[in-house]
Coordinates of C-alpha atoms and ligand atoms in Angstrom, one line a residue:
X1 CA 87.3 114.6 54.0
X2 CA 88.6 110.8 53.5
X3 CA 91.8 110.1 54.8
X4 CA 93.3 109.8 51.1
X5 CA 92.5 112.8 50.2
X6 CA 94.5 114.3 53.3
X7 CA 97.0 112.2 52.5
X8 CA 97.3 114.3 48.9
X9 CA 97.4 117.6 50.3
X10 CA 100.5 116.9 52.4
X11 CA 102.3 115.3 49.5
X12 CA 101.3 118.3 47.6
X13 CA 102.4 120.6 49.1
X14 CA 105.3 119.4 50.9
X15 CA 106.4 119.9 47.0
X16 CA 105.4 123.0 46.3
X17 CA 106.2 125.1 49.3
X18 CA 108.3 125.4 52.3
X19 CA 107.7 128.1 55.1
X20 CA 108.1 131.6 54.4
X21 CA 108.7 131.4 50.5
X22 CA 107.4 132.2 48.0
X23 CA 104.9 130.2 46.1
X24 CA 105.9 127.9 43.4
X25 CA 103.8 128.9 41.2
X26 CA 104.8 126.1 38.4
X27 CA 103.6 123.8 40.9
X28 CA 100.8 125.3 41.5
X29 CA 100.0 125.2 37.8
X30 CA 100.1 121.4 37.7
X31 CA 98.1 120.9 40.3
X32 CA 95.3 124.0 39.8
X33 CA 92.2 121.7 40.7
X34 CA 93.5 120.1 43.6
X35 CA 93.0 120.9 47.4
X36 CA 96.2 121.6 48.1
X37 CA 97.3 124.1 50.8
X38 CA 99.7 126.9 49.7
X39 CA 101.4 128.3 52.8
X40 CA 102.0 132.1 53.5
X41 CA 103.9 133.1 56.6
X42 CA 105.5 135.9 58.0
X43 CA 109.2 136.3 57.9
X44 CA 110.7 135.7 61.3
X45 CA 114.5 134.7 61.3
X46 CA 116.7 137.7 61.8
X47 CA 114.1 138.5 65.0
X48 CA 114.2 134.7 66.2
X49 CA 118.3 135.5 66.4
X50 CA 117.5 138.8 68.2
X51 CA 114.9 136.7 70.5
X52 CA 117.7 134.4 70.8
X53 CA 120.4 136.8 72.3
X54 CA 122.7 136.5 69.0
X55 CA 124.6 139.8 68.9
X56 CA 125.3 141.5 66.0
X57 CA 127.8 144.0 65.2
X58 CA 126.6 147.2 64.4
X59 CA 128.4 149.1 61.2
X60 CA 129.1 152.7 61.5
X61 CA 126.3 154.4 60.3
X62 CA 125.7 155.5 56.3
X63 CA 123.2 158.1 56.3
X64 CA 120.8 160.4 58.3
X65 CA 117.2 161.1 58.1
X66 CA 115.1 162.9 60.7
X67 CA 112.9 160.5 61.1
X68 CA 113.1 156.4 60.8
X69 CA 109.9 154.4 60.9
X70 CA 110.0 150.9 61.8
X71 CA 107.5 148.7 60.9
X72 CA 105.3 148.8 57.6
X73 CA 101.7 147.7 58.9
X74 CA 99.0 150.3 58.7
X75 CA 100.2 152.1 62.4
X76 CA 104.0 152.7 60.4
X77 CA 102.6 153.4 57.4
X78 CA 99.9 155.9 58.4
X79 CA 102.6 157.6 60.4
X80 CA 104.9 157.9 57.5
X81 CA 102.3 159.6 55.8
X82 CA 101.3 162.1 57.9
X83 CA 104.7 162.7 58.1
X84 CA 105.6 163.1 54.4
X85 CA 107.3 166.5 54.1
X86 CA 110.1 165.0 56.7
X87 CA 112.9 162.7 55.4
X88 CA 111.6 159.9 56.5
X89 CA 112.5 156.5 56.3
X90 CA 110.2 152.9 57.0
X91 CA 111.8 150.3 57.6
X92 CA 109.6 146.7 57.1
X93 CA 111.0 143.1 57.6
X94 CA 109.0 140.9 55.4
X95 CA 108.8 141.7 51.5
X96 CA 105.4 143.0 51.2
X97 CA 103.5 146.1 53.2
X98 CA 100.5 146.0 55.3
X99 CA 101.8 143.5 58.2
X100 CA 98.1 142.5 59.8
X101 CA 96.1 144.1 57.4
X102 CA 97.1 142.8 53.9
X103 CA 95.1 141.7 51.1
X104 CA 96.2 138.9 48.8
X105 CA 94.8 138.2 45.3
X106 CA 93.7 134.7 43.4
X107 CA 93.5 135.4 39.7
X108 CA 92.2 138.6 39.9
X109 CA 89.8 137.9 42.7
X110 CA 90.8 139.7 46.2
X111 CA 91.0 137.8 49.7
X112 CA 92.2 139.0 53.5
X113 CA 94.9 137.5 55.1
X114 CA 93.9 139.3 58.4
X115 CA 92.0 142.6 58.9
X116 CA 88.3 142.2 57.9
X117 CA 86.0 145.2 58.4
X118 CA 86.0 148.9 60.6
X119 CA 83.9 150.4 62.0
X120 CA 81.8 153.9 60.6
X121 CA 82.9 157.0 62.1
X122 CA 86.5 155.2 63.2
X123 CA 89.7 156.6 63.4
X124 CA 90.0 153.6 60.4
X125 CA 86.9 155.2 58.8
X126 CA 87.8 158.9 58.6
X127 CA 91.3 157.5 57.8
X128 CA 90.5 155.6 54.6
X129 CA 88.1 158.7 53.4
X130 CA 91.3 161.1 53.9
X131 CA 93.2 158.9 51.8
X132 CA 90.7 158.5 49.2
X133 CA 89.3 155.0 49.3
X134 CA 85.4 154.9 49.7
X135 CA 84.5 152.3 52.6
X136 CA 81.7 149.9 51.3
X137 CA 78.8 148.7 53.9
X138 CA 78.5 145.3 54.9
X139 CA 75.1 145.8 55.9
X140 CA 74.2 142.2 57.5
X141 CA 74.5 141.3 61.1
X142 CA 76.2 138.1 61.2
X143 CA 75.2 134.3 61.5
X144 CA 75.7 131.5 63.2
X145 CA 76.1 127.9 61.4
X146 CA 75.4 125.2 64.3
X147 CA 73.3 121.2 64.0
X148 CA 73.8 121.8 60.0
X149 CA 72.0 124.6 60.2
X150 CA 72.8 128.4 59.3
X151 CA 70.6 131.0 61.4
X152 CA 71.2 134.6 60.1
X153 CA 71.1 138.0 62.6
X154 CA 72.7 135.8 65.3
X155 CA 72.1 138.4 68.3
X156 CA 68.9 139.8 66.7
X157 CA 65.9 138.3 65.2
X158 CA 68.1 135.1 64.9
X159 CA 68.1 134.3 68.2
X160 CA 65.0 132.8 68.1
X161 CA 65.9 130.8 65.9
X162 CA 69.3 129.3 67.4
X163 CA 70.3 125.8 66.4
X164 CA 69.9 124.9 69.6
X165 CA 67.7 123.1 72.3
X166 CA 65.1 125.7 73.3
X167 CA 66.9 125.7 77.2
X168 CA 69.9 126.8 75.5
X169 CA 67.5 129.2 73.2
X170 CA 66.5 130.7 76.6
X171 CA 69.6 131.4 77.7
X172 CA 71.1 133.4 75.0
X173 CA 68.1 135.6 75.7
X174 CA 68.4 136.5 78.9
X175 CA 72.3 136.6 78.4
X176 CA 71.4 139.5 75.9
X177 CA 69.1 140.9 78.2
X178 CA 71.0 140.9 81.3
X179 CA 74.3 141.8 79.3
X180 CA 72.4 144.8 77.9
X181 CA 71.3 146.6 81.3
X182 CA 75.0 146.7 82.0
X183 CA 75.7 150.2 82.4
X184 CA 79.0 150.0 81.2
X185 CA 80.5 153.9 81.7
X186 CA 79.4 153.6 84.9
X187 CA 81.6 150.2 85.7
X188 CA 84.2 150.7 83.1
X189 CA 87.5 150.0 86.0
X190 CA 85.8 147.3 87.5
X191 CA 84.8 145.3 84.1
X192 CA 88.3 146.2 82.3
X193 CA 89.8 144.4 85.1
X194 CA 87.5 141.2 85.5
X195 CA 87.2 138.5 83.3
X196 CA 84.1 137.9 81.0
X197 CA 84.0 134.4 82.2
X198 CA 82.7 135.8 85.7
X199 CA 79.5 136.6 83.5
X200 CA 78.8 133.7 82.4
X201 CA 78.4 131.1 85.3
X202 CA 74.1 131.5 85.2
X203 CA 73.4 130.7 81.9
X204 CA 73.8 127.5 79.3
X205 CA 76.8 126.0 77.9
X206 CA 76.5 126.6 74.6
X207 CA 76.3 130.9 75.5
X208 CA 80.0 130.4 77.0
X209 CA 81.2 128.4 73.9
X210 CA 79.6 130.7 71.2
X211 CA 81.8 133.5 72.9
X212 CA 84.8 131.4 73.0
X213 CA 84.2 131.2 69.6
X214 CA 84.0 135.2 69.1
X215 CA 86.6 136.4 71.5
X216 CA 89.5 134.8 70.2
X217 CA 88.5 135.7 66.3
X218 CA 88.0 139.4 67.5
X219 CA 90.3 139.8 70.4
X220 CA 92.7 136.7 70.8
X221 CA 90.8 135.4 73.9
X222 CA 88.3 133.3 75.4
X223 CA 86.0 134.8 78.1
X224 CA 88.7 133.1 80.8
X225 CA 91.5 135.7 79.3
X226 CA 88.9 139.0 78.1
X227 CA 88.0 141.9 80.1
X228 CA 84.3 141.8 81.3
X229 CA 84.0 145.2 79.2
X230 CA 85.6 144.0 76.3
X231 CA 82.6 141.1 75.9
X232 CA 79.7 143.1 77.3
X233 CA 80.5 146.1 75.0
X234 CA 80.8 144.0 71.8
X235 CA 77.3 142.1 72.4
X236 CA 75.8 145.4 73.4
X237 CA 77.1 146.8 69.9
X238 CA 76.4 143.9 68.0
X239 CA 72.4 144.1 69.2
X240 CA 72.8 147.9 67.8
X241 CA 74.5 146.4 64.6
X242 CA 70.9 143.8 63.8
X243 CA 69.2 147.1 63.3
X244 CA 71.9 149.4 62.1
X245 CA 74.9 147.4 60.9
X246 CA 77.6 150.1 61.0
X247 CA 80.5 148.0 59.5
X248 CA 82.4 148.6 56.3
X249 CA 85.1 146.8 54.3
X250 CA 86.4 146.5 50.8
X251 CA 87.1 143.0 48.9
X252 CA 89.6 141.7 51.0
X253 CA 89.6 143.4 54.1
X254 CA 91.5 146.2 55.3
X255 CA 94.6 145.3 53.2
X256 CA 92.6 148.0 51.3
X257 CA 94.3 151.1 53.1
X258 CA 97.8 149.7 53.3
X259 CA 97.8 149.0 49.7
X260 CA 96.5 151.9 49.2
X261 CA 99.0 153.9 51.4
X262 CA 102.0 152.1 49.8
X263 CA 100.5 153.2 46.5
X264 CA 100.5 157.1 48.0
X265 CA 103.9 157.0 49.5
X266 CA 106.3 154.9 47.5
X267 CA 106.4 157.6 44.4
X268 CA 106.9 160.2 47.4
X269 CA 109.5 158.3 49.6
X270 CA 111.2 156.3 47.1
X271 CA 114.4 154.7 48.1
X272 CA 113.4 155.5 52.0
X273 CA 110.7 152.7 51.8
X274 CA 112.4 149.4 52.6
X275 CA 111.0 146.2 52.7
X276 CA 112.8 142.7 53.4
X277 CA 114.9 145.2 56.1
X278 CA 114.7 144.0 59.4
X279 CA 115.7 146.3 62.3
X280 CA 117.9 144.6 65.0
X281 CA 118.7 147.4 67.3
X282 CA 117.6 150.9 68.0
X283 CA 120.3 152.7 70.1
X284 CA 119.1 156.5 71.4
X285 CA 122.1 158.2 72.1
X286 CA 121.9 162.3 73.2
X287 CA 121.5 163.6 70.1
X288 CA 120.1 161.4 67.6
X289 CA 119.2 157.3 68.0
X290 CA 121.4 154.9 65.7
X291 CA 119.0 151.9 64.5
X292 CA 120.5 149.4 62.3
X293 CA 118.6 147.0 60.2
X294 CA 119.7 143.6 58.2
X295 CA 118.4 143.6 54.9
X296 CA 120.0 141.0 51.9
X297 CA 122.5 139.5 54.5
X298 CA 124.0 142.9 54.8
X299 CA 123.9 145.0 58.0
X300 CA 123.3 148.5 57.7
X301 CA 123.4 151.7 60.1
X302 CA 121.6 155.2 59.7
X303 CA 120.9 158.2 62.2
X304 CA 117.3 159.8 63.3
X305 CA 116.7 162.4 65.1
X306 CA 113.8 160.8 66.2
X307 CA 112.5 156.9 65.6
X308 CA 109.1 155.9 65.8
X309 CA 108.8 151.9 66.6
X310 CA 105.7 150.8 64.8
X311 CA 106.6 146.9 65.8
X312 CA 104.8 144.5 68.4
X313 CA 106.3 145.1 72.1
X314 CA 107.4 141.9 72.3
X315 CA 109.4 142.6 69.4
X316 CA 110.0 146.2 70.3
X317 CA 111.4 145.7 73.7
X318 CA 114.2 143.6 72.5
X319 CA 115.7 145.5 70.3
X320 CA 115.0 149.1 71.8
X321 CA 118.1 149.8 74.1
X322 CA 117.2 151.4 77.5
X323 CA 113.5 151.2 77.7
X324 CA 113.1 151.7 81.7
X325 CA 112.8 148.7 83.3
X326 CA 109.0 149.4 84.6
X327 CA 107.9 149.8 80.6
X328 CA 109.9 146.7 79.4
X329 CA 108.4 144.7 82.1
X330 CA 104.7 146.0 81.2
X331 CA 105.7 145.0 77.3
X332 CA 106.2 141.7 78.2
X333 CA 103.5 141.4 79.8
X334 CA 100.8 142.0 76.6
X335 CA 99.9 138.2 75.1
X336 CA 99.3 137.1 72.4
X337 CA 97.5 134.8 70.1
X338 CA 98.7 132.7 67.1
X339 CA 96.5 132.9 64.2
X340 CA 96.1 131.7 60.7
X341 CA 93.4 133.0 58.3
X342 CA 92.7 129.9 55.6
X343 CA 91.7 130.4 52.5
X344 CA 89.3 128.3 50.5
X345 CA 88.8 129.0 47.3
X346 CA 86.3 128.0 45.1
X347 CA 85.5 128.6 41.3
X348 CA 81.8 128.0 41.6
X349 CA 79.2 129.8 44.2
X350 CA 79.4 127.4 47.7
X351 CA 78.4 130.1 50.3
X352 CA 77.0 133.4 50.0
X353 CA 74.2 133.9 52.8
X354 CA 76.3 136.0 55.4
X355 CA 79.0 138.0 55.2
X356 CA 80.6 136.8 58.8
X357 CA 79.0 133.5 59.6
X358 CA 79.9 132.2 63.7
X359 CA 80.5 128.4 63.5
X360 CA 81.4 127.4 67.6
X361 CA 82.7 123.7 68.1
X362 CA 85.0 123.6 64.9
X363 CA 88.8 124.5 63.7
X364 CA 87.9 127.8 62.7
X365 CA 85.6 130.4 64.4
X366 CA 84.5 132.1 61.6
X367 CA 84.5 133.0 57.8
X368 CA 83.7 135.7 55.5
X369 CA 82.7 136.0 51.8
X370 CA 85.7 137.9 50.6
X371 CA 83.5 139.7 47.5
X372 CA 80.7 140.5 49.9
X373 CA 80.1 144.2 49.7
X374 CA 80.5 143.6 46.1
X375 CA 78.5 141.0 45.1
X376 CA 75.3 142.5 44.0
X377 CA 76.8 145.5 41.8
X378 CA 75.7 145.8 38.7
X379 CA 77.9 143.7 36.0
X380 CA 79.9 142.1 38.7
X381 CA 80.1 138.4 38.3
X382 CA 82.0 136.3 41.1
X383 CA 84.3 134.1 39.8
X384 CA 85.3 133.1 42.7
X385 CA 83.6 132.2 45.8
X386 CA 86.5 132.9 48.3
X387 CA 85.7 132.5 52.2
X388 CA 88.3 133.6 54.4
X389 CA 88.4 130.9 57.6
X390 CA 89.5 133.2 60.5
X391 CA 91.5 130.3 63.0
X392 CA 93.1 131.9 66.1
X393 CA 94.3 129.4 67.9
X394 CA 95.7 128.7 71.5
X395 CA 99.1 129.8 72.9
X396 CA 100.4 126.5 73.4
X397 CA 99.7 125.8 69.7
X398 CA 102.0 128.7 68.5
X399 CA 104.5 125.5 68.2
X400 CA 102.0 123.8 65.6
X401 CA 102.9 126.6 63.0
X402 CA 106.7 126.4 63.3
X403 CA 106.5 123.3 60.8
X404 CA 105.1 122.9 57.4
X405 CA 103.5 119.9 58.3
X406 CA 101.7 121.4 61.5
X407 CA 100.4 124.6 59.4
X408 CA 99.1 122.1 56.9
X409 CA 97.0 119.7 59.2
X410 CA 95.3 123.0 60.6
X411 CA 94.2 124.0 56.9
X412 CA 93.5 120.2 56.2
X413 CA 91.2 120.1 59.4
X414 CA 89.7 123.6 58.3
X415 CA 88.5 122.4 55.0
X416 CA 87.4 119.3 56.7
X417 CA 85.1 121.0 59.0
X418 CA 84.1 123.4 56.8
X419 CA 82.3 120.7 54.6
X420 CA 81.0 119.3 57.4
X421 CA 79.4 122.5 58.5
X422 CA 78.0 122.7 55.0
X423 CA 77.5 119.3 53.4
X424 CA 74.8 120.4 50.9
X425 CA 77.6 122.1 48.9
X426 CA 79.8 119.1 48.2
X427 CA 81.9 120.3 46.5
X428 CA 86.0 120.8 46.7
X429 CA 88.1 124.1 46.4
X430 CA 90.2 124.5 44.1
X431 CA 92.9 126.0 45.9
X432 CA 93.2 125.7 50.0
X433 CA 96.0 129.3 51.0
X434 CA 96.7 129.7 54.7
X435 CA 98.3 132.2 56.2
X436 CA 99.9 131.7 59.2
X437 CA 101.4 134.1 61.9
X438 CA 102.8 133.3 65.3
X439 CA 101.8 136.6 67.3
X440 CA 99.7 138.8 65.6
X441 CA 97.1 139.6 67.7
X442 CA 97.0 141.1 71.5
X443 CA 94.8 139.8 74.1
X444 CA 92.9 141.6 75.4
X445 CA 93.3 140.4 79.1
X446 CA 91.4 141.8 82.0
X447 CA 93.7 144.7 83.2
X448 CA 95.7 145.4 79.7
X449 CA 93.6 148.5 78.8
X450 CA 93.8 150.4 82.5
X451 CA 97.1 149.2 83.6
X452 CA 99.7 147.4 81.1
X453 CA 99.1 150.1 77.9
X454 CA 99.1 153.0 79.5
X455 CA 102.9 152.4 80.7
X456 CA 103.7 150.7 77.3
X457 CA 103.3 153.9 75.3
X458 CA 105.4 156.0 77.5
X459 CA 107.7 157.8 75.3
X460 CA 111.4 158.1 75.7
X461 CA 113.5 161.0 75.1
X462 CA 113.6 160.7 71.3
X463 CA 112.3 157.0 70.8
X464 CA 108.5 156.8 70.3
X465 CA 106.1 154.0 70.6
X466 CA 103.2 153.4 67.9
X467 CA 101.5 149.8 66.9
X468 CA 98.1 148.7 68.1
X469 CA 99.4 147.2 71.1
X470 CA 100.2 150.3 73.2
X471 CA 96.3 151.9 72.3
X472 CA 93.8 149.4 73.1
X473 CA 91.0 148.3 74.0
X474 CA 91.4 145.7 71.2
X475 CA 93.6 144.9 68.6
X476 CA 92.2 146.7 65.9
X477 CA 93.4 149.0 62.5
X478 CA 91.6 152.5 64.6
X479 CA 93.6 151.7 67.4
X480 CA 96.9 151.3 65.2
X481 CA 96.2 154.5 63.3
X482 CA 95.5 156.3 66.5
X483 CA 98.9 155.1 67.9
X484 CA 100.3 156.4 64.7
X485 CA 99.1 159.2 65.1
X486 CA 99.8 160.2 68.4
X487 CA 103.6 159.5 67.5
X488 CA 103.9 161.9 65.0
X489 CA 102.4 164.7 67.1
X490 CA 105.1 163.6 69.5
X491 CA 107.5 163.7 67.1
X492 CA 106.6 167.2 65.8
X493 CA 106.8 168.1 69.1
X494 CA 110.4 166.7 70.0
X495 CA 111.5 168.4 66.9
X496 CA 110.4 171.1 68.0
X497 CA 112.1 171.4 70.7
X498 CA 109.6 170.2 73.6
X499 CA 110.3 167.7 76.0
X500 CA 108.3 164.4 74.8
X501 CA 106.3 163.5 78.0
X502 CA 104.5 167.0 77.9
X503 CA 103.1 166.0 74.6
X504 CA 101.3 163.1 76.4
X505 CA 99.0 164.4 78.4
X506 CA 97.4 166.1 75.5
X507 CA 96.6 162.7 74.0
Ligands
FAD1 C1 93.4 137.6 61.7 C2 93.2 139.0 62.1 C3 92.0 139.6 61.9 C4 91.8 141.0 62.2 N1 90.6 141.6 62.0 C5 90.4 142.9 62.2 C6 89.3 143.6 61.8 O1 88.3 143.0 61.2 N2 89.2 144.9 62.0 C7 90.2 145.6 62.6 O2 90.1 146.8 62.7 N3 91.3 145.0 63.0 C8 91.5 143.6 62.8 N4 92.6 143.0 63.1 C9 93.7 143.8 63.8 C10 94.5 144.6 62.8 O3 94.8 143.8 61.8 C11 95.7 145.1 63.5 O4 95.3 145.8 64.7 C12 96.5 146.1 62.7 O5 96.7 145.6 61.4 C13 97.8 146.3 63.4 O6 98.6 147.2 62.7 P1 100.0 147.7 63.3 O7 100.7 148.4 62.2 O8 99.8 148.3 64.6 O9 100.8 146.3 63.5 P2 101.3 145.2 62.5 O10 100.3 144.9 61.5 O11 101.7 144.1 63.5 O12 102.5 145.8 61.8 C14 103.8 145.8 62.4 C15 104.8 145.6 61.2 O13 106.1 145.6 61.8 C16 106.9 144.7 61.1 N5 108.0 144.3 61.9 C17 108.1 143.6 63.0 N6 109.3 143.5 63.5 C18 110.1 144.3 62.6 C19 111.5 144.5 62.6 N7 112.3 144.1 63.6 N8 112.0 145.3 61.6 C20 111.1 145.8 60.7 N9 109.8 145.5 60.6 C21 109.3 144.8 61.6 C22 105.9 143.5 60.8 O14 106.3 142.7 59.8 C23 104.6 144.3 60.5 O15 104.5 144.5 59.1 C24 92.8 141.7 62.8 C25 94.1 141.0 63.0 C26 94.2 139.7 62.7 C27 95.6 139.1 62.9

């Protein structure tokens, strides 16, 4: 991309958009055939004043339900529908549903913003049946794009064909070989609390980079900061997957289910769905739990007799009061990574060979066709080519996304290596949308799975603990569902009268 042309993408869009609102969509009229970058971020300030020790008063309360929810990403949302014949009430900061798994739209054409695909058989799976969407297979093990050159079935037949030297050829060979005859039930403590990076001292360079590449699109982390397991598990799975890909996904992603669970509960729940209501503190007291919540400037109170927090930890522990000391030390522990998904939108066919194509060495990791599983039916025309880059990035580049500006170069520099990955398509987007999130994703650090989420989910009396983050191994829409899940059995069971910790051994 010439320098000029960068140049018109920040003017552009320092115009049109400033961080966390809204797009302009006037602007975004005038300049429909440009490149420009339209920015999409999570809403953050009332919890950067939590994070920041502001204290705010807390009004008596207004109103009582049995349960409250907080959080509105797929773990809150499943668990507010499994508990629909309570009074219920879900709390969600930002304006829209879905949190990590949310599906945007571009004239009618769907695109992810995060969650791509699940797995057959899942929790996520037998989840999305239940609430009657029909999972579509993907059907295509992924590629790699390397020397200008795009190599399909990556860990399959493709790896005789890698785009690189035939030393390096070698290697990825007997990498899958050796990574194979792990017996991985057998070793499971020892590999959940080694790093990957141990594994990969014997073979070439290019083996280690290709899964620095995958770990942090999949996981947050490069094989320094992933459990042994976590890499040797997904390789022997994705050799499976050449000959029996068992993935599924809708246009878009997994926004799919939360849309479609808003859709199911917002006739139900009505009033008791909240978005743009961010929960600053969550007090338990004998014989209920106060949370309060600021939503249009205005702080409000309400009583549960139970509160499932559906949030991040590192969110959660600030504003749960008395988490033992023991569990809020083990929630500060879990890491995470910063991560933007760019969009680049096309309005003519640019890349359709893959569905998740691997492209180490560059800005992004990796990028999928957003109409993939949908492509080929009959009387469907694409009318736009949409690829979702998926950019995790490192920790100490979390700063990068607090500006405009910084957001902006990482889209510019997407777009720019994206056309130098495929030059024979020379040809410009006609929209460039990131989305950009600060801490989205948990790492999945040697240790986290045996030791750290274990403690994290511990419930207390009458506050219980769902999100990804407390189920593990990786950060993943099963994992969340399963955590919602196991809530509202706790739940059920405090209401019942039984003492919350019995109900965890069961799980
Ligand atoms: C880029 C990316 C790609 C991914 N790809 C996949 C994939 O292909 N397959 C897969 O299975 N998983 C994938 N994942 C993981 C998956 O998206 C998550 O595991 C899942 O969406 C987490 O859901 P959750 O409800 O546990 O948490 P979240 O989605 O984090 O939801 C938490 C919600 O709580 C809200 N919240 C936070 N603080 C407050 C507060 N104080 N008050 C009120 N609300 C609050 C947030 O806004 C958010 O909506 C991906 C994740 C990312 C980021």
């Amino acid at each position: 991309m010439s320098a000029n042309r960068r140049d018109f993408i920040k003017f552009v869009v320092a115009g049109a958009v400033s961080a966390g609102c809204p797009v302009d969509l006037a602007l975004l009229a005038q300049n429909a055939h440009s490149s420009s970058p339209i920015l999409d971020s999570e809403e953050n300030r009332i919890c950067h004043q939590v994070r920041d020790g502001k204290v705010f008063s807390r009004p008596p309360a207004s109103a009582k339900h049995d349960v409250v929810i907080v959080g509105g990403g797929v773990s809150g949302l499943s668990a507010a529908y499994r508990l629909q014949s309570r009074d219920v009430l879900l709390l969600e900061k930002e304006p829209h549903w879905g949190g990590n798994a949310y599906v945007m739209e571009y004239d009618g054409s769907t695109y992810a913003t995060g969650a791509a695909f699940l797995e057959g058989e899942s929790e996520a799976f037998r989840f999305a049946k239940e609430i009657g969407l029909d999972p579509l297979p993907v059907k295509d093990a992924d590629g790699t794009i390397g020397n200008g050159q795009f190599v399909a079935d990556t860990w399959g037949e493709g790896i005789n064909k890698l785009p690189y030297p035939p030393i390096a050829r070698d290697s990825f060979k007997r990498f899958r070989k050796d990574m194979i005859a792990i017996d991985l039930d057998q070793r499971r403590n020892e590999l959940f609390n080694v790093p990957f990076s141990t594994f990969m001292n014997n073979y070439a360079p290019e083996v280690k980079q290709w899964w620095d590449t995958f770990g942090p699109s999949n996981w947050g982390a490069t094989t320094e900061d992933t459990a042994a397991a976590i890499g040797i598990g997904s390789l022997q799975g994705m050799v499976t997957e050449s000959r029996n890909d068992v993935r599924y996904t809708w246009p878009g992603g997994l926004g799919a289910i939360t849309k479609k669970l808003a859709e199911i509960l917002q006739p139900k729940l009505g009033d008791r769905m909240q978005t743009g209501a961010t929960t600053i503190a969550v007090v338990p007291g004998k014989d209920d739990v106060q949370v309060t919540y600021m939503q249009g400037g205005e702080l409000k109170t309400v009583t549960a007799k139970a509160v499932i927090m559906a949030t991040p930890k590192f969110i959660t522990r600030r504003i749960v009061e008395g988490i033992p000391a023991k569990q809020s030390a083990a929630m500060e522990q879990i890491r995470y990574a910063p991560y933007c998904v760019v969009n680049l939108i096309f309005d003519k066919p640019v890349f359709n060979k893959g569905y998740d194509t691997w492209c180490p060495g560059n800005t992004f990791t990796d990028f999928i066709v957003a109409d993939w599983v949908i492509r080929k039916k009959s009387g469907y025309k694409q009318k736009h080519n949409i690829l979702s880059c998926y950019t995790p990035l490192k920790e100490a580049q979390r700063v990068d996304l607090l500006t405009d500006d910084g957001a902006r170069k990482i889209a510019a520099d997407v777009l720019r290596d994206f056309q130098k990955l495929t030059p024979e398509t020379n040809v410009d987007p006609v929209e460039v949308h990131i989305y950009r999130r600060g801490h989205p994703m948990y790492m999945s650090t040697p240790g986290l799975y045996t030791q750290v989420q274990p403690l994290v989910r511990q419930p207390m009396d009458r506050v219980f603990f769902a999100n990804t983050d407390c189920e593990g191994p990786v950060s993943g829409t099963s994992e969340a569902i399963k955590a919602g899940r196991r809530a509202v059995k706790q739940v059920e069971a405090r209401l019942a009268g039984t003492p919350a910790k019995e109900t965890v051994a069961q799980d």
